[in-house]
Structure formats: structure tokens, C-alpha cells
mmCIF file of C-alpha atoms and ligand atoms in Angstrom:
data_model
loop_
_atom_site.group_PDB
_atom_site.id
_atom_site.type_symbol
_atom_site.label_atom_id
_atom_site.label_comp_id
_atom_site.label_asym_id
_atom_site.label_seq_id
_atom_site.Cartn_x
_atom_site.Cartn_y
_atom_site.Cartn_z
ATOM 1 C CA MET A 1 -63.995 49.220 120.164
ATOM 2 C CA THR A 2 -61.061 50.681 120.973
ATOM 3 C CA PRO A 3 -57.551 49.098 120.115
ATOM 4 C CA ALA A 4 -56.686 49.166 123.890
ATOM 5 C CA ALA A 5 -60.007 47.203 124.607
ATOM 6 C CA TYR A 6 -59.389 44.818 121.622
ATOM 7 C CA LEU A 7 -56.009 43.903 123.283
ATOM 8 C CA ASP A 8 -57.761 43.322 126.740
ATOM 9 C CA GLN A 9 -60.271 40.868 124.906
ATOM 10 C CA HIS A 10 -57.581 39.047 123.023
ATOM 11 C CA ALA A 11 -54.787 38.467 125.639
ATOM 12 C CA SER A 12 -55.258 34.837 125.013
ATOM 13 C CA ASP A 13 -54.559 35.172 121.243
ATOM 14 C CA LEU A 14 -51.406 37.108 121.979
ATOM 15 C CA VAL A 15 -50.272 33.991 124.271
ATOM 16 C CA ALA A 16 -51.046 31.792 121.582
ATOM 17 C CA LEU A 17 -49.073 33.475 119.313
ATOM 18 C CA LEU A 18 -45.990 33.784 121.626
ATOM 19 C CA GLN A 19 -46.377 30.093 122.271
ATOM 20 C CA THR A 20 -46.070 29.513 118.617
ATOM 21 C CA LEU A 21 -42.973 31.425 118.453
ATOM 22 C CA VAL A 22 -41.262 29.867 121.454
ATOM 23 C CA ARG A 23 -41.914 26.223 120.422
ATOM 24 C CA ARG A 24 -40.077 26.994 117.342
ATOM 25 C CA PRO A 25 -36.238 26.843 119.109
ATOM 26 C CA THR A 26 -34.210 29.517 117.214
ATOM 27 C CA VAL A 27 -31.254 28.657 119.333
ATOM 28 C CA ASN A 28 -28.012 30.776 118.630
ATOM 29 C CA PRO A 29 -25.531 29.715 118.100
ATOM 30 C CA PRO A 30 -25.884 27.867 115.794
ATOM 31 C CA GLY A 31 -28.842 29.608 114.651
ATOM 32 C CA GLN A 32 -31.776 26.662 114.429
ATOM 33 C CA ASN A 33 -34.974 27.129 112.818
ATOM 34 C CA TYR A 34 -34.272 30.803 111.429
ATOM 35 C CA GLY A 35 -35.865 29.982 107.905
ATOM 36 C CA GLU A 36 -39.231 28.547 109.507
ATOM 37 C CA ILE A 37 -39.521 31.363 112.196
ATOM 38 C CA THR A 38 -38.940 34.011 109.457
ATOM 39 C CA GLU A 39 -41.371 32.425 107.078
ATOM 40 C CA HIS A 40 -43.980 32.573 109.944
ATOM 41 C CA LEU A 41 -43.337 36.250 110.899
ATOM 42 C CA ALA A 42 -43.451 37.203 107.257
ATOM 43 C CA GLN A 43 -46.755 35.728 107.031
ATOM 44 C CA GLU A 44 -48.005 37.229 110.224
ATOM 45 C CA LEU A 45 -47.089 40.697 108.657
ATOM 46 C CA ARG A 46 -48.613 39.996 105.257
ATOM 47 C CA ASP A 47 -51.799 38.945 107.186
ATOM 48 C CA LEU A 48 -51.828 42.270 108.879
ATOM 49 C CA GLY A 49 -51.717 43.848 105.429
ATOM 50 C CA LEU A 50 -48.066 44.972 105.723
ATOM 51 C CA THR A 51 -45.630 45.148 102.559
ATOM 52 C CA VAL A 52 -43.283 42.329 103.603
ATOM 53 C CA ARG A 53 -39.484 41.675 102.550
ATOM 54 C CA ARG A 54 -37.938 38.438 103.980
ATOM 55 C CA LEU A 55 -34.372 39.196 103.351
ATOM 56 C CA ALA A 56 -31.893 36.283 102.984
ATOM 57 C CA ILE A 57 -28.351 36.682 103.760
ATOM 58 C CA PRO A 58 -26.373 35.748 100.481
ATOM 59 C CA HIS A 59 -24.541 32.777 100.868
ATOM 60 C CA ALA A 60 -21.133 34.322 100.073
ATOM 61 C CA VAL A 61 -21.652 36.938 102.771
ATOM 62 C CA GLN A 62 -22.341 34.313 105.286
ATOM 63 C CA ARG A 63 -19.391 32.381 104.194
ATOM 64 C CA ARG A 64 -17.231 35.235 104.809
ATOM 65 C CA VAL A 65 -18.801 36.112 108.403
ATOM 66 C CA GLN A 66 -19.772 32.568 109.673
ATOM 67 C CA PRO A 67 -17.815 30.193 107.618
ATOM 68 C CA THR A 68 -18.931 27.342 110.174
ATOM 69 C CA GLN A 69 -22.430 27.936 110.155
ATOM 70 C CA LEU A 70 -23.512 27.608 106.554
ATOM 71 C CA ASP A 71 -26.004 24.688 107.340
ATOM 72 C CA TYR A 72 -27.922 27.462 109.187
ATOM 73 C CA PRO A 73 -28.908 30.369 106.971
ATOM 74 C CA ARG A 74 -29.943 33.762 108.293
ATOM 75 C CA TYR A 75 -32.757 35.980 107.337
ATOM 76 C CA ASN A 76 -34.184 39.191 108.392
ATOM 77 C CA VAL A 77 -37.837 40.153 108.067
ATOM 78 C CA VAL A 78 -39.288 43.636 107.473
ATOM 79 C CA GLY A 79 -42.520 44.995 107.082
ATOM 80 C CA CYS A 80 -44.036 48.304 106.288
ATOM 81 C CA TRP A 81 -47.554 49.836 106.892
ATOM 82 C CA ASP A 82 -47.728 52.964 104.866
ATOM 83 C CA ALA A 83 -50.188 55.041 106.353
ATOM 84 C CA GLY A 84 -49.339 57.929 104.061
ATOM 85 C CA ALA A 85 -47.730 59.833 106.945
ATOM 86 C CA ALA A 86 -44.725 61.971 106.682
ATOM 87 C CA LYS A 87 -42.512 60.168 109.145
ATOM 88 C CA THR A 88 -41.892 56.398 109.867
ATOM 89 C CA VAL A 89 -41.741 54.651 113.213
ATOM 90 C CA HIS A 90 -39.563 51.563 113.261
ATOM 91 C CA LEU A 91 -40.081 48.518 115.581
ATOM 92 C CA ASN A 92 -37.382 46.102 116.086
ATOM 93 C CA ALA A 93 -37.098 42.785 117.798
ATOM 94 C CA HIS A 94 -34.444 39.834 117.727
ATOM 95 C CA TYR A 95 -35.899 36.235 117.175
ATOM 96 C CA ASP A 96 -32.920 34.109 118.154
ATOM 97 C CA VAL A 97 -32.560 32.798 121.632
ATOM 98 C CA VAL A 98 -29.563 31.551 123.973
ATOM 99 C CA PRO A 99 -29.080 27.880 124.233
ATOM 100 C CA VAL A 100 -30.708 26.121 127.149
ATOM 101 C CA SER A 101 -29.545 24.282 130.081
ATOM 102 C CA GLY A 102 -30.973 23.006 133.511
ATOM 103 C CA GLN A 103 -34.087 21.557 134.990
ATOM 104 C CA TRP A 104 -37.300 23.752 134.009
ATOM 105 C CA LYS A 105 -40.225 23.690 135.996
ATOM 106 C CA HIS A 106 -42.460 22.657 133.151
ATOM 107 C CA GLY A 107 -39.900 19.985 131.630
ATOM 108 C CA ASP A 108 -39.209 21.332 128.103
ATOM 109 C CA ALA A 109 -37.662 24.716 127.993
ATOM 110 C CA PHE A 110 -39.560 25.239 124.691
ATOM 111 C CA SER A 111 -42.907 24.384 126.291
ATOM 112 C CA GLY A 112 -44.543 27.941 126.509
ATOM 113 C CA ALA A 113 -46.671 26.699 129.501
ATOM 114 C CA VAL A 114 -48.855 29.360 130.886
ATOM 115 C CA ASP A 115 -48.742 29.086 134.767
ATOM 116 C CA LYS A 116 -50.232 31.861 137.127
ATOM 117 C CA GLY A 117 -50.308 34.665 134.539
ATOM 118 C CA TRP A 118 -46.733 33.687 133.336
ATOM 119 C CA VAL A 119 -45.659 32.354 129.999
ATOM 120 C CA TYR A 120 -42.605 30.133 130.310
ATOM 121 C CA GLY A 121 -40.007 29.100 128.053
ATOM 122 C CA ARG A 122 -36.490 30.315 126.296
ATOM 123 C CA GLY A 123 -37.599 33.397 124.462
ATOM 124 C CA THR A 124 -40.602 34.462 126.266
ATOM 125 C CA ALA A 125 -38.421 37.438 127.971
ATOM 126 C CA ASP A 126 -35.680 37.838 125.542
ATOM 127 C CA MET A 127 -37.246 38.406 123.224
ATOM 128 C CA LYS A 128 -39.990 36.834 121.326
ATOM 129 C CA GLY A 129 -42.412 38.399 123.851
ATOM 130 C CA ALA A 130 -41.902 41.807 122.275
ATOM 131 C CA ILE A 131 -42.434 40.292 118.929
ATOM 132 C CA ALA A 132 -45.912 39.213 120.012
ATOM 133 C CA SER A 133 -46.644 42.388 121.703
ATOM 134 C CA ILE A 134 -45.411 44.112 118.510
ATOM 135 C CA LEU A 135 -47.502 42.052 116.178
ATOM 136 C CA PHE A 136 -50.489 42.380 118.543
ATOM 137 C CA ALA A 137 -50.336 46.090 118.689
ATOM 138 C CA LEU A 138 -50.680 46.039 114.811
ATOM 139 C CA ARG A 139 -53.508 43.618 114.694
ATOM 140 C CA ALA A 140 -55.370 45.801 117.281
ATOM 141 C CA LEU A 141 -55.090 48.789 114.938
ATOM 142 C CA ARG A 142 -56.093 46.856 112.015
ATOM 143 C CA SER A 143 -58.918 45.124 113.538
ATOM 144 C CA THR A 144 -60.477 48.270 114.980
ATOM 145 C CA GLY A 145 -60.018 50.158 111.768
ATOM 146 C CA VAL A 146 -57.577 52.652 113.406
ATOM 147 C CA THR A 147 -54.861 54.187 111.283
ATOM 148 C CA PRO A 148 -51.443 55.015 112.982
ATOM 149 C CA ARG A 149 -50.182 58.673 112.674
ATOM 150 C CA CYS A 150 -46.944 57.620 111.350
ATOM 151 C CA ASN A 151 -45.862 54.911 108.974
ATOM 152 C CA VAL A 152 -44.870 51.838 110.839
ATOM 153 C CA GLU A 153 -41.753 49.796 109.892
ATOM 154 C CA VAL A 154 -41.230 46.669 111.639
ATOM 155 C CA SER A 155 -38.104 44.333 111.554
ATOM 156 C CA PHE A 156 -37.532 41.240 113.234
ATOM 157 C CA THR A 157 -33.834 40.169 112.980
ATOM 158 C CA ALA A 158 -31.362 37.392 113.643
ATOM 159 C CA ASP A 159 -28.059 36.792 115.643
ATOM 160 C CA GLU A 160 -28.519 39.503 118.551
ATOM 161 C CA GLU A 161 -27.203 36.815 120.891
ATOM 162 C CA THR A 162 -24.036 36.433 119.138
ATOM 163 C CA ASP A 163 -23.027 39.758 117.354
ATOM 164 C CA SER A 164 -25.911 40.684 115.279
ATOM 165 C CA VAL A 165 -23.441 41.080 112.298
ATOM 166 C CA LEU A 166 -25.929 39.370 109.877
ATOM 167 C CA GLY A 167 -28.894 40.620 111.973
ATOM 168 C CA ALA A 168 -29.560 44.226 112.809
ATOM 169 C CA GLU A 169 -26.071 45.479 111.509
ATOM 170 C CA TRP A 170 -26.890 43.842 108.188
ATOM 171 C CA LEU A 171 -30.300 45.388 108.185
ATOM 172 C CA VAL A 172 -29.381 48.983 108.856
ATOM 173 C CA ARG A 173 -26.685 48.852 106.156
ATOM 174 C CA HIS A 174 -28.395 46.876 103.320
ATOM 175 C CA GLY A 175 -32.214 46.879 104.257
ATOM 176 C CA LYS A 176 -33.165 50.112 102.782
ATOM 177 C CA LEU A 177 -34.844 51.160 105.983
ATOM 178 C CA ARG A 178 -37.079 54.157 105.758
ATOM 179 C CA ALA A 179 -37.186 54.871 109.711
ATOM 180 C CA ASP A 180 -37.061 58.026 111.234
ATOM 181 C CA TYR A 181 -37.470 56.895 114.752
ATOM 182 C CA ALA A 182 -36.489 53.547 116.077
ATOM 183 C CA ILE A 183 -37.863 51.532 118.996
ATOM 184 C CA VAL A 184 -35.984 48.191 119.867
ATOM 185 C CA GLY A 185 -38.277 46.042 122.195
ATOM 186 C CA GLU A 186 -35.905 45.742 125.013
ATOM 187 C CA GLY A 187 -33.393 47.442 127.311
ATOM 188 C CA GLY A 188 -36.395 49.590 128.942
ATOM 189 C CA GLU A 189 -39.501 48.221 130.406
ATOM 190 C CA ARG A 190 -42.222 49.142 133.031
ATOM 191 C CA ASP A 191 -41.698 52.676 134.201
ATOM 192 C CA HIS A 192 -38.166 53.076 132.488
ATOM 193 C CA VAL A 193 -37.697 54.117 128.786
ATOM 194 C CA CYS A 194 -34.037 53.184 127.750
ATOM 195 C CA CYS A 195 -32.380 56.200 125.970
ATOM 196 C CA GLY A 196 -29.125 54.743 125.475
ATOM 197 C CA HIS A 197 -26.832 51.628 126.519
ATOM 198 C CA ASN A 198 -23.173 51.310 127.086
ATOM 199 C CA GLY A 199 -20.711 49.780 124.804
ATOM 200 C CA VAL A 200 -17.927 47.219 125.131
ATOM 201 C CA LEU A 201 -14.337 46.672 124.044
ATOM 202 C CA TRP A 202 -13.043 43.319 124.470
ATOM 203 C CA PHE A 203 -9.349 42.746 124.217
ATOM 204 C CA ASN A 204 -6.910 39.742 124.703
ATOM 205 C CA VAL A 205 -3.420 40.658 126.084
ATOM 206 C CA THR A 206 -0.523 38.250 125.560
ATOM 207 C CA ILE A 207 2.688 38.516 127.425
ATOM 208 C CA HIS A 208 5.521 36.866 125.549
ATOM 209 C CA GLY A 209 8.324 35.694 127.960
ATOM 210 C CA LYS A 210 11.252 33.080 127.340
ATOM 211 C CA ALA A 211 10.790 29.324 128.564
ATOM 212 C CA ALA A 212 13.662 27.782 130.592
ATOM 213 C CA HIS A 213 14.027 24.742 132.862
ATOM 214 C CA GLY A 214 12.238 25.131 136.048
ATOM 215 C CA SER A 215 15.489 24.294 137.821
ATOM 216 C CA THR A 216 16.962 27.464 136.269
ATOM 217 C CA PRO A 217 14.444 30.268 136.137
ATOM 218 C CA GLN A 218 17.107 32.884 135.772
ATOM 219 C CA ASP A 219 17.586 31.576 132.045
ATOM 220 C CA GLY A 220 14.045 32.675 131.161
ATOM 221 C CA ILE A 221 11.591 35.538 131.231
ATOM 222 C CA ASN A 222 8.431 34.618 133.208
ATOM 223 C CA ALA A 223 5.557 35.616 131.646
ATOM 224 C CA LEU A 224 3.154 34.955 134.300
ATOM 225 C CA GLU A 225 5.282 37.028 136.740
ATOM 226 C CA LYS A 226 5.129 39.876 134.199
ATOM 227 C CA MET A 227 1.238 39.558 133.755
ATOM 228 C CA ALA A 228 0.771 40.032 137.408
ATOM 229 C CA GLU A 229 2.866 43.357 137.453
ATOM 230 C CA LEU A 230 1.072 44.186 134.239
ATOM 231 C CA VAL A 231 -2.194 43.727 136.121
ATOM 232 C CA LEU A 232 -1.274 45.703 139.081
ATOM 233 C CA GLY A 233 0.273 48.269 136.761
ATOM 234 C CA LEU A 234 -3.268 48.943 135.533
ATOM 235 C CA ARG A 235 -4.745 50.045 138.708
ATOM 236 C CA HIS A 236 -3.857 53.668 137.840
ATOM 237 C CA TYR A 237 -5.943 53.578 134.556
ATOM 238 C CA LYS A 238 -8.904 52.135 136.823
ATOM 239 C CA LYS A 239 -8.566 55.014 139.036
ATOM 240 C CA VAL A 240 -8.628 57.414 136.179
ATOM 241 C CA LEU A 241 -11.860 55.835 134.690
ATOM 242 C CA SER A 242 -13.572 55.726 138.095
ATOM 243 C CA ARG A 243 -13.174 59.462 138.347
ATOM 244 C CA ARG A 244 -14.905 59.861 135.224
ATOM 245 C CA LYS A 245 -18.694 60.419 135.848
ATOM 246 C CA PHE A 246 -21.951 60.458 133.679
ATOM 247 C CA ARG A 247 -25.000 61.278 135.534
ATOM 248 C CA ALA A 248 -27.660 59.371 133.555
ATOM 249 C CA PRO A 249 -31.147 60.745 133.095
ATOM 250 C CA ASP A 250 -32.461 58.450 136.181
ATOM 251 C CA GLY A 251 -29.791 60.104 138.390
ATOM 252 C CA ARG A 252 -27.671 57.321 138.647
ATOM 253 C CA VAL A 253 -23.839 58.350 138.232
ATOM 254 C CA LEU A 254 -22.013 55.817 136.087
ATOM 255 C CA SER A 255 -18.406 55.424 135.396
ATOM 256 C CA PRO A 256 -16.477 53.375 132.819
ATOM 257 C CA THR A 257 -14.953 50.151 133.871
ATOM 258 C CA ILE A 258 -12.370 47.618 132.999
ATOM 259 C CA ASN A 259 -12.479 43.938 134.134
ATOM 260 C CA LEU A 260 -9.092 42.199 133.860
ATOM 261 C CA GLY A 261 -9.017 38.382 133.566
ATOM 262 C CA GLY A 262 -12.258 36.672 132.834
ATOM 263 C CA VAL A 263 -9.954 34.750 130.685
ATOM 264 C CA PHE A 264 -6.205 33.447 131.546
ATOM 265 C CA ALA A 265 -4.363 31.195 129.396
ATOM 266 C CA SER A 266 -0.704 30.019 129.049
ATOM 267 C CA GLY A 267 0.579 28.814 125.900
ATOM 268 C CA GLU A 268 1.496 25.386 124.782
ATOM 269 C CA GLY A 269 4.275 23.570 126.945
ATOM 270 C CA GLY A 270 2.645 24.950 130.260
ATOM 271 C CA LYS A 271 4.163 22.628 132.795
ATOM 272 C CA ILE A 272 4.990 23.059 136.224
ATOM 273 C CA ASN A 273 8.716 22.659 135.604
ATOM 274 C CA THR A 274 8.930 25.042 132.937
ATOM 275 C CA VAL A 275 9.402 29.080 133.051
ATOM 276 C CA PRO A 276 6.198 29.988 131.458
ATOM 277 C CA ALA A 277 6.724 31.747 127.999
ATOM 278 C CA LEU A 278 3.015 33.089 127.307
ATOM 279 C CA ALA A 279 0.545 34.404 129.527
ATOM 280 C CA THR A 280 -2.922 35.920 128.367
ATOM 281 C CA PHE A 281 -5.476 37.763 130.208
ATOM 282 C CA SER A 282 -8.758 39.523 128.917
ATOM 283 C CA ILE A 283 -9.908 43.009 129.592
ATOM 284 C CA ASP A 284 -13.384 43.940 129.312
ATOM 285 C CA ARG A 285 -13.786 47.732 129.055
ATOM 286 C CA ARG A 286 -17.306 49.056 129.386
ATOM 287 C CA VAL A 287 -17.652 52.160 127.413
ATOM 288 C CA LEU A 288 -20.166 54.748 128.640
ATOM 289 C CA ALA A 289 -23.299 55.784 126.518
ATOM 290 C CA THR A 290 -21.814 59.043 126.271
ATOM 291 C CA GLU A 291 -17.812 58.209 125.586
ATOM 292 C CA ASN A 292 -16.410 58.358 122.210
ATOM 293 C CA HIS A 293 -15.903 54.578 121.254
ATOM 294 C CA ALA A 294 -12.605 55.145 119.197
ATOM 295 C CA GLU A 295 -11.072 57.556 121.813
ATOM 296 C CA ALA A 296 -11.734 54.710 124.537
ATOM 297 C CA GLU A 297 -10.089 52.061 122.473
ATOM 298 C CA ARG A 298 -7.090 54.537 121.708
ATOM 299 C CA GLU A 299 -6.947 55.277 125.608
ATOM 300 C CA LEU A 300 -6.999 51.759 126.568
ATOM 301 C CA ARG A 301 -4.440 50.538 124.233
ATOM 302 C CA ALA A 302 -2.181 53.510 125.264
ATOM 303 C CA ALA A 303 -2.762 52.754 129.169
ATOM 304 C CA VAL A 304 -1.717 49.040 128.413
ATOM 305 C CA LYS A 305 1.200 49.807 126.510
ATOM 306 C CA ALA A 306 2.599 52.428 128.863
ATOM 307 C CA ALA A 307 2.062 50.030 131.818
ATOM 308 C CA ALA A 308 3.930 47.272 130.041
ATOM 309 C CA ALA A 309 6.739 49.748 129.354
ATOM 310 C CA ALA A 310 7.195 50.386 132.742
ATOM 311 C CA ILE A 311 8.137 46.653 133.479
ATOM 312 C CA PRO A 312 11.573 45.391 132.359
ATOM 313 C CA GLN A 313 11.555 42.756 129.501
ATOM 314 C CA CYS A 314 7.672 42.986 129.360
ATOM 315 C CA ARG A 315 6.820 42.419 125.733
ATOM 316 C CA ILE A 316 2.935 42.130 125.035
ATOM 317 C CA THR A 317 0.651 41.962 122.012
ATOM 318 C CA LEU A 318 -2.939 43.517 122.155
ATOM 319 C CA GLU A 319 -5.529 41.726 120.240
ATOM 320 C CA LYS A 320 -9.228 43.110 119.894
ATOM 321 C CA VAL A 321 -11.619 40.008 120.343
ATOM 322 C CA SER A 322 -14.822 41.950 120.039
ATOM 323 C CA GLU A 323 -16.468 45.350 120.334
ATOM 324 C CA ASN A 324 -19.967 46.832 120.445
ATOM 325 C CA PHE A 325 -20.802 50.464 120.153
ATOM 326 C CA SER A 326 -22.580 52.457 122.907
ATOM 327 C CA CYS A 327 -25.410 54.632 121.899
ATOM 328 C CA TYR A 328 -27.228 57.704 123.513
ATOM 329 C CA THR A 329 -29.855 59.958 122.293
ATOM 330 C CA ASP A 330 -30.600 63.521 123.932
ATOM 331 C CA PRO A 331 -33.390 62.501 126.306
ATOM 332 C CA GLU A 332 -35.141 65.963 125.217
ATOM 333 C CA SER A 333 -36.109 64.560 121.790
ATOM 334 C CA PRO A 334 -39.751 65.037 121.137
ATOM 335 C CA PHE A 335 -39.826 61.183 120.430
ATOM 336 C CA PHE A 336 -38.490 60.337 123.925
ATOM 337 C CA ARG A 337 -41.239 62.743 125.369
ATOM 338 C CA ALA A 338 -44.146 60.957 123.227
ATOM 339 C CA VAL A 339 -42.874 57.471 124.456
ATOM 340 C CA GLN A 340 -42.604 58.558 128.083
ATOM 341 C CA GLU A 341 -46.137 60.054 127.782
ATOM 342 C CA SER A 342 -47.644 56.874 126.179
ATOM 343 C CA VAL A 343 -45.837 54.682 128.849
ATOM 344 C CA THR A 344 -47.358 56.931 131.632
ATOM 345 C CA ARG A 345 -50.796 56.977 130.160
ATOM 346 C CA VAL A 346 -50.992 53.217 129.593
ATOM 347 C CA ARG A 347 -49.311 52.372 133.078
ATOM 348 C CA ARG A 348 -50.791 55.592 134.995
ATOM 349 C CA ARG A 349 -47.475 55.895 136.697
ATOM 350 C CA ARG A 350 -44.899 58.546 135.488
ATOM 351 C CA ALA A 351 -42.340 57.005 133.379
ATOM 352 C CA GLY A 352 -38.710 58.053 133.393
ATOM 353 C CA LEU A 353 -35.580 57.627 131.267
ATOM 354 C CA THR A 354 -32.810 55.209 131.879
ATOM 355 C CA VAL A 355 -29.424 53.999 130.466
ATOM 356 C CA ALA A 356 -28.656 50.249 130.175
ATOM 357 C CA THR A 357 -25.378 49.159 131.331
ATOM 358 C CA GLY A 358 -25.686 45.906 128.806
ATOM 359 C CA PHE A 359 -26.048 46.357 125.338
ATOM 360 C CA ASN A 360 -28.561 45.481 122.601
ATOM 361 C CA ASP A 361 -29.204 46.426 118.856
ATOM 362 C CA MET A 362 -30.220 49.895 119.593
ATOM 363 C CA HIS A 363 -26.750 51.116 118.633
ATOM 364 C CA PHE A 364 -27.193 49.934 115.165
ATOM 365 C CA PHE A 365 -30.184 52.135 114.357
ATOM 366 C CA ALA A 366 -28.783 55.245 116.399
ATOM 367 C CA GLN A 367 -25.377 54.896 115.030
ATOM 368 C CA HIS A 368 -25.901 53.889 111.382
ATOM 369 C CA LEU A 369 -29.118 55.478 110.630
ATOM 370 C CA LYS A 370 -28.433 58.413 112.994
ATOM 371 C CA ILE A 371 -31.930 58.523 114.208
ATOM 372 C CA PRO A 372 -33.375 58.915 117.898
ATOM 373 C CA THR A 373 -33.464 55.135 119.014
ATOM 374 C CA LEU A 374 -34.963 54.086 122.187
ATOM 375 C CA GLY A 375 -35.515 50.496 124.147
ATOM 376 C CA TYR A 376 -38.688 49.663 125.405
ATOM 377 C CA GLY A 377 -40.712 46.351 125.809
ATOM 378 C CA PRO A 378 -42.210 43.773 127.962
ATOM 379 C CA SER A 379 -40.564 42.958 131.012
ATOM 380 C CA GLY A 380 -39.326 39.350 132.284
ATOM 381 C CA VAL A 381 -37.572 37.518 134.434
ATOM 382 C CA ASN A 382 -34.763 34.956 134.452
ATOM 383 C CA PHE A 383 -33.129 36.156 131.086
ATOM 384 C CA HIS A 384 -30.810 33.561 129.603
ATOM 385 C CA ALA A 385 -31.488 31.317 132.684
ATOM 386 C CA VAL A 386 -33.728 28.454 133.589
ATOM 387 C CA ASP A 387 -37.482 29.422 134.021
ATOM 388 C CA GLU A 388 -37.169 32.366 131.667
ATOM 389 C CA ARG A 389 -40.731 33.884 131.559
ATOM 390 C CA ALA A 390 -42.888 36.757 130.602
ATOM 391 C CA ARG A 391 -46.184 37.960 132.299
ATOM 392 C CA VAL A 392 -49.009 38.100 130.078
ATOM 393 C CA THR A 393 -50.312 41.564 131.628
ATOM 394 C CA ASP A 394 -46.984 42.970 130.746
ATOM 395 C CA LEU A 395 -47.135 41.743 127.185
ATOM 396 C CA VAL A 396 -50.682 43.138 126.605
ATOM 397 C CA GLN A 397 -49.478 46.506 128.382
ATOM 398 C CA SER A 398 -46.541 46.775 125.946
ATOM 399 C CA ALA A 399 -48.816 46.203 122.993
ATOM 400 C CA LYS A 400 -50.982 49.241 124.241
ATOM 401 C CA ILE A 401 -48.123 51.257 124.761
ATOM 402 C CA TYR A 402 -46.917 50.762 121.107
ATOM 403 C CA VAL A 403 -50.585 51.321 120.082
ATOM 404 C CA ASP A 404 -50.759 54.634 122.027
ATOM 405 C CA LEU A 405 -47.543 55.933 120.591
ATOM 406 C CA LEU A 406 -48.575 55.130 117.092
ATOM 407 C CA THR A 407 -51.907 56.804 117.477
ATOM 408 C CA THR A 408 -50.757 60.043 118.995
ATOM 409 C CA PHE A 409 -47.156 60.440 117.699
ATOM 410 C CA ALA A 410 -46.845 61.921 113.982
ATOM 411 C CA GLY A 411 -43.043 62.923 114.191
HETATM 412 ZN ZN1 ZN B 501 -32.482 40.265 123.926
#
């Protein structure tokens, strides 16, 4: 039997495995059941004959990074199938899921209910479905006695839904990985292989005015009015960004963007009869896959400072809240061509390359390990929403694509 035929025959086992994973809620924050699920995943990999390391994040490290979540220890799992090959392909998926809300079709958000060819539940699409596809690809190879043409390294990581600091980031820094190429099981799906994604810079801008009684506004400096001027002053920078174009491999033309003020705040003592002494707004700067992150940050800081300097008595502070790096690998990489060919063969439709506007864990592998990294995995619907689900045929197809790649690509 071929591995592909094995996958067709064992689709119900793949679904059962996904259900087992979904029924262990690994909601993050705070990071529930990480211990249990990583034990389970490590055992799955051991049963497949892989050499497995279940890496616990040292308590002291977690205390520094997540002082409020010490009751929820962090783990990452790494498995290796040494096929005696020269090169190693790494397959990664995160096992944490976002919190749930709302009324689900099958009652429980962690039901794993199967309905008309779809598996329902938090994590089915994002991204326990990919975990199931990866494990089943390996199971199909083992069960049919087929050896991959490259070594296979697998990781299941924590915390992607928050910041990945103790997940993929920790793993690429401390996990002693041997990967030469990496596939993160999300970002690309169906006919699209993802060769890069945007990055992000999040800032808070605080304007420092001077409080005064509302009946004598001339005695104060109104931080809200300064903020309004500053926001308008940033229109020029918006225009500058919109003129910068990047043509993605799929033909879309993308520009960097800023979104101002998803968050607004005033300081303590914000009252209708008081001149506001503080005003804060946020800036969400999306960094193109091909932009230099540090350069983008310098430019943003300079633009905000210049806009503030043009306004009398506008004193500001800029605080970086969070950031995520972009990544982009040359689409001409032979690894990308091989994956595109595998997708095309299995789906019988020409696959193309794409760049994701959101971000995922790809950049840790691309930036830190400096290896060709792409995103591809099963598709799904209602990510982070009610009735999140994955289609069984897509899960099987992704497993077949991984199998096809691992049996044709030698590096
Ligand atoms: Zn995800």
C-alpha cells in the first residue's frame, strides 16, 4: 500500500486523533493543560519511532517572562526521525488555542463533533488540525515501510496565540534544532504556499499636557487637542507608506500601513470639568515581509517625533508595546519549488506562492535559524471564532502533501 492510500483508508483515525487533541483545551491565556497535551504528543511521536525530547521551560525563565502564569508551566516537544539523510525538514505546529465565547452549534466548544465532513471545535483549524495531519503523514510513512528522503524533525510548540516567547522563540534559541528547511503548518493552505508574512510594531503614544480647571482652560495644556493635531499630522507619514509598493509572488501589490488609535486613554483625573493632562493612543504599524524591521521602527519613531515637534507645547513619550518580525524567503528557493510541486501533484491544481498579511511562527525559523521557511497546512474556517472547524478532506490532503514532499525532496 502507498502512504497516500493508507491516509485515505485511515481518515477516521486521523479525525479521532484530532478529537483527542481538541478535547484537551489548551486555552491560552493562561496556558491550560500544556503538561497533559505535550505528554500525549510526545507519546504519539515515540510510538512512531521518533527520538523525542519534551522540553520544560525552566521555572526561573518563566518567572522572568510570565510572572503571573507560574501555575501553568510551559513545554515544547521535539521529535526526530533520522533517516540517515544529509538534510532535515522541520515541521512545526503550535498546540495552544485562543479562549472561547459565544454559542456553538454543538454546545461545547471542545466537542470535536463531526458534522457533514467537518470537525468542529476550538483548535480544529488553528491549529491542532495541522498537528493531526503531521502525525498522520508520519504514521502513513511508518505503516507502509516508506523511508523519507530527508530526516524529519517535528516540533509542537506553546504560546503562539500570545507571543511565542516560551514557544517557538525559545525553541529556535535553545532547542538545538537540526533543521535545514522548515514548514509551519499555517499561513498557506489549499493552492497557496506562504513564503513570508508581514511583521508588526505596536506602540503607545502618550501626550503630556497640563491639567487646569475646566472654567479656565487657558491655564492648562489640553492633551486631547494636542493628540488630535498629532494624529492629523501623521497623515503625511501614511501617504509616504502608501507609496511604498511590494509585489507579492501572487501578483498582489502590498504597502506598509499604520492604524492609529485602536486604544485611547486619558490619565487619572479625566473629568468633564478638567483640562486633560494626558492622552494616549496606539499605533499599529504593519511591516512588509521585505522591509527591514529595525529601519521601520526608526522611521516610525522619527515620523511621530517630527509630527509632535511641529505642534507647539506637544510633549510626547513613545512606548513600544509589542513587535513581531516579518519574514520572506526568495520564492526561487528549490525547497519552495518542491513544496509547490507536491501541492500541485496532490491537489491536481497549480499551486502558487503567497505572502500572509497576518503573522505566525514562521519568522522565528526564518530569522533565527536562517533557513528557508514556508507556511502550509490544512485550511479551516472561523479561526478564533464560534464554530471553528476543519474539513476532513483537507486534513487528509495536507497529510498527503507532507508525505509527497518528504518522499521526493532530499534537500
Ligand atoms: Zn495559529
